[in-house]
Amino acid sequence: AQSVAQPEDQVNVAEGNPLTVKCTYSVSGNPYLFWYVQYPNRGLQFLLKYITGDNLVKGSYGFEAEFNKSQTSFHLKKPSALVSDSALYFCAVSRGYSTLTFGKGTMLLVSP
Amino acid sequence: DTEVTQTPKHLVMGMTNKKSLKCEQHMGHRAMYWYKQKAKKPPELMFVYSYEKLSINESVPSRFSPECPNSSLLNLHLHALQPEDSALYLCASSQLDPKTQYFGPGTRLLVL
């Protein structure tokens, strides 16, 4: 079985400050890890993924994530938050041919 | 181009109606998915098609009937729905592995 935990329902950050959205996972074997973002009344947009290789993954809109195998984490980060980054963020995991398992989601609110 | 299109954007139907949702992708992806998403919750997998054959049905009630006419199209036929079926219905597509799924904008369904 595979699972994802996003421990924070909501993250609040001021514009210009760094942001972190946390994700931990549980899967047997090597994981495929993903971050998606969902703006209100929209579908999910793919941000970035970790499959193998460099533990620091860079994605769209200035986001990056660090894969930490020992801590089974894949936290999403951005050095300087924008108000337009406010949205619902989902972490997801799969392994090989398995389907995606999503976390419950974290609402990011960036204040001006 | 990583676009998945869905029609209609919004749909209101009565419990005795029959309607269909349509999804299209031209990325050459051989896996297509239907998800149901309630507000501020993660998407719930309903069906998976691989090479135009149904490979996963997540115990979805028979009032939802998927169809994959060709490798680019995915339909979801709706009949005798219940008010609790009101949700955002998302379509996604991907290569078979690794599973970066690309999502459409969704159809917001209201069942009266």
XYZ file of C-alpha atoms in Angstrom:
224
model
C 0.000 0.000 0.000
C 1.110 3.556 -0.584
C 0.095 6.739 1.192
C 0.843 10.441 1.377
C 0.548 12.762 4.349
C 0.239 16.520 4.122
C 0.241 17.509 7.778
C -0.925 21.103 7.309
C -4.431 21.988 6.198
C -3.302 25.551 5.552
C -0.038 27.454 5.259
C 0.036 31.231 5.612
C 2.973 33.267 4.358
C 3.604 36.910 3.534
C 4.438 37.898 -0.014
C 8.188 37.892 -0.593
C 8.885 35.372 2.154
C 9.991 31.806 1.484
C 7.329 29.121 1.594
C 7.343 25.429 2.383
C 4.481 22.965 1.949
C 5.191 19.651 3.618
C 4.685 16.149 2.296
C 5.719 12.748 3.596
C 5.077 9.457 1.873
C 4.964 5.742 2.461
C 5.584 3.284 -0.361
C 7.500 0.060 -0.771
C 10.389 0.393 -3.161
C 11.391 3.502 -5.057
C 8.693 6.163 -5.221
C 7.565 8.455 -7.989
C 6.588 11.743 -6.326
C 4.556 14.613 -7.735
C 3.252 18.033 -6.802
C 0.122 19.495 -8.348
C -1.543 22.877 -7.823
C -5.239 23.648 -8.149
C -6.600 27.162 -8.511
C -10.285 27.782 -7.690
C -12.707 26.098 -10.080
C -9.863 24.675 -12.163
C -8.275 21.316 -12.821
C -4.975 20.196 -11.334
C -1.803 21.607 -12.862
C 1.397 19.586 -12.779
C 4.235 21.432 -10.999
C 7.112 18.979 -10.710
C 8.079 15.367 -10.143
C 10.837 13.209 -8.716
C 11.562 9.935 -10.448
C 15.274 9.385 -9.929
C 18.530 11.333 -9.898
C 19.161 14.704 -8.260
C 17.269 15.073 -4.989
C 16.466 18.722 -5.720
C 13.823 19.003 -8.391
C 12.956 22.295 -10.070
C 9.513 22.852 -11.506
C 7.138 25.439 -12.887
C 6.615 28.979 -11.563
C 9.822 28.976 -9.501
C 8.822 26.030 -7.302
C 11.219 23.312 -6.271
C 11.069 20.236 -4.064
C 13.643 18.196 -2.223
C 13.450 14.433 -2.074
C 14.712 13.082 1.249
C 14.750 9.300 1.288
C 15.768 8.915 4.936
C 12.916 11.149 6.101
C 10.528 9.925 3.373
C 9.697 13.537 2.583
C 9.167 15.608 -0.533
C 8.546 19.175 0.652
C 7.595 21.863 -1.848
C 9.483 25.145 -1.594
C 9.721 28.552 -3.184
C 12.246 31.233 -2.209
C 9.870 34.182 -2.559
C 6.086 33.754 -2.419
C 3.651 35.651 -4.635
C 0.016 36.454 -3.877
C -0.809 34.585 -7.087
C 0.673 31.396 -5.565
C -2.389 31.176 -3.296
C -4.044 27.893 -4.207
C -4.602 24.294 -3.104
C -1.509 22.090 -3.369
C -1.546 18.302 -3.638
C 1.358 15.918 -3.163
C 1.017 12.495 -4.807
C 2.958 9.234 -4.952
C 3.001 6.226 -7.220
C 5.301 3.309 -7.797
C 5.840 1.784 -11.193
C 2.528 0.890 -12.742
C 0.426 1.764 -9.701
C -2.025 4.629 -9.776
C -1.481 7.976 -8.098
C -2.274 8.357 -4.419
C -2.948 11.948 -3.413
C -2.505 13.670 -0.087
C -5.455 15.553 1.389
C -4.168 18.865 0.091
C -2.729 22.012 1.678
C -4.232 25.437 1.117
C -1.538 28.056 0.645
C -2.529 31.631 1.430
C -0.058 34.374 0.542
C -0.891 37.759 2.014
C 0.149 41.051 0.379
C 1.366 20.735 -25.759
C 0.052 19.238 -22.532
C -3.601 20.087 -22.979
C -6.547 17.961 -21.987
C -9.927 19.407 -22.908
C -13.259 18.646 -21.265
C -16.791 19.507 -22.259
C -19.111 20.818 -21.007
C -17.634 23.109 -18.375
C -20.824 23.071 -16.351
C -23.759 20.691 -16.320
C -27.029 20.720 -14.404
C -29.167 17.601 -14.614
C -32.147 16.051 -12.966
C -32.065 12.635 -11.393
C -33.881 11.061 -14.354
C -31.731 12.628 -17.064
C -29.072 10.996 -19.224
C -26.029 13.079 -20.057
C -22.414 12.545 -21.124
C -19.112 14.155 -20.272
C -16.408 14.296 -22.907
C -12.610 14.393 -22.610
C -10.020 14.705 -25.372
C -6.234 14.677 -25.550
C -3.819 14.755 -28.483
C -0.577 14.023 -26.659
C -0.443 10.388 -27.732
C -1.031 9.255 -24.171
C -2.230 5.670 -23.850
C -3.733 5.935 -20.379
C -6.782 8.032 -19.543
C -8.544 8.551 -16.218
C -11.768 9.798 -14.695
C -11.720 11.346 -11.230
C -14.434 12.781 -8.993
C -13.505 15.680 -6.753
C -15.503 17.265 -3.952
C -14.683 20.792 -2.820
C -11.262 21.152 -1.169
C -10.700 17.374 -1.227
C -8.259 15.331 -3.277
C -9.445 13.747 -6.509
C -10.915 10.249 -6.151
C -10.053 7.828 -8.920
C -13.068 6.350 -10.709
C -11.821 4.620 -13.869
C -8.580 3.980 -15.743
C -8.272 3.080 -19.415
C -5.031 1.655 -20.822
C -4.749 1.194 -24.570
C -8.487 1.942 -24.815
C -9.415 -0.917 -22.504
C -10.871 -0.472 -19.040
C -8.164 -1.546 -16.615
C -9.417 -0.152 -13.297
C -12.935 0.429 -11.986
C -12.818 1.666 -8.417
C -16.163 0.113 -7.507
C -18.040 2.981 -9.102
C -21.876 2.701 -9.179
C -23.292 1.563 -12.503
C -25.050 4.906 -13.003
C -21.607 6.034 -14.206
C -20.580 4.332 -17.457
C -17.217 5.087 -19.075
C -16.384 4.667 -22.722
C -13.149 5.046 -24.683
C -14.034 5.233 -28.410
C -10.421 5.779 -29.487
C -7.018 6.643 -28.088
C -7.799 10.374 -27.914
C -11.324 10.367 -26.502
C -12.856 9.404 -23.192
C -16.526 9.711 -22.311
C -18.436 9.348 -19.076
C -22.117 8.542 -19.498
C -24.378 9.562 -16.642
C -27.819 8.158 -15.860
C -30.122 8.349 -12.844
C -27.618 10.251 -10.748
C -28.131 11.251 -7.145
C -27.635 14.723 -5.609
C -24.539 13.422 -3.808
C -22.956 12.852 -7.228
C -22.658 16.609 -7.613
C -18.926 17.327 -7.903
C -16.118 18.380 -10.218
C -15.349 15.571 -12.669
C -11.780 15.580 -13.865
C -10.247 13.777 -16.791
C -6.517 13.092 -16.999
C -4.127 11.372 -19.362
C -0.584 10.037 -19.141
C 1.970 7.789 -20.687
C 1.912 4.429 -18.985
C 5.037 4.952 -16.924
C 6.136 7.097 -15.166
C 2.757 8.436 -14.468
C 2.806 12.185 -14.936
C -0.882 12.755 -15.320
C -2.105 15.869 -17.104
C -5.528 17.047 -16.038
C -8.304 18.788 -17.879
C -10.167 21.775 -16.397
C -13.043 19.587 -15.274
C -16.802 19.540 -15.620
C -18.722 20.914 -12.674
C -21.819 18.772 -12.295
C -24.890 19.665 -10.283
C -27.574 17.020 -9.821
C -30.948 18.337 -8.730
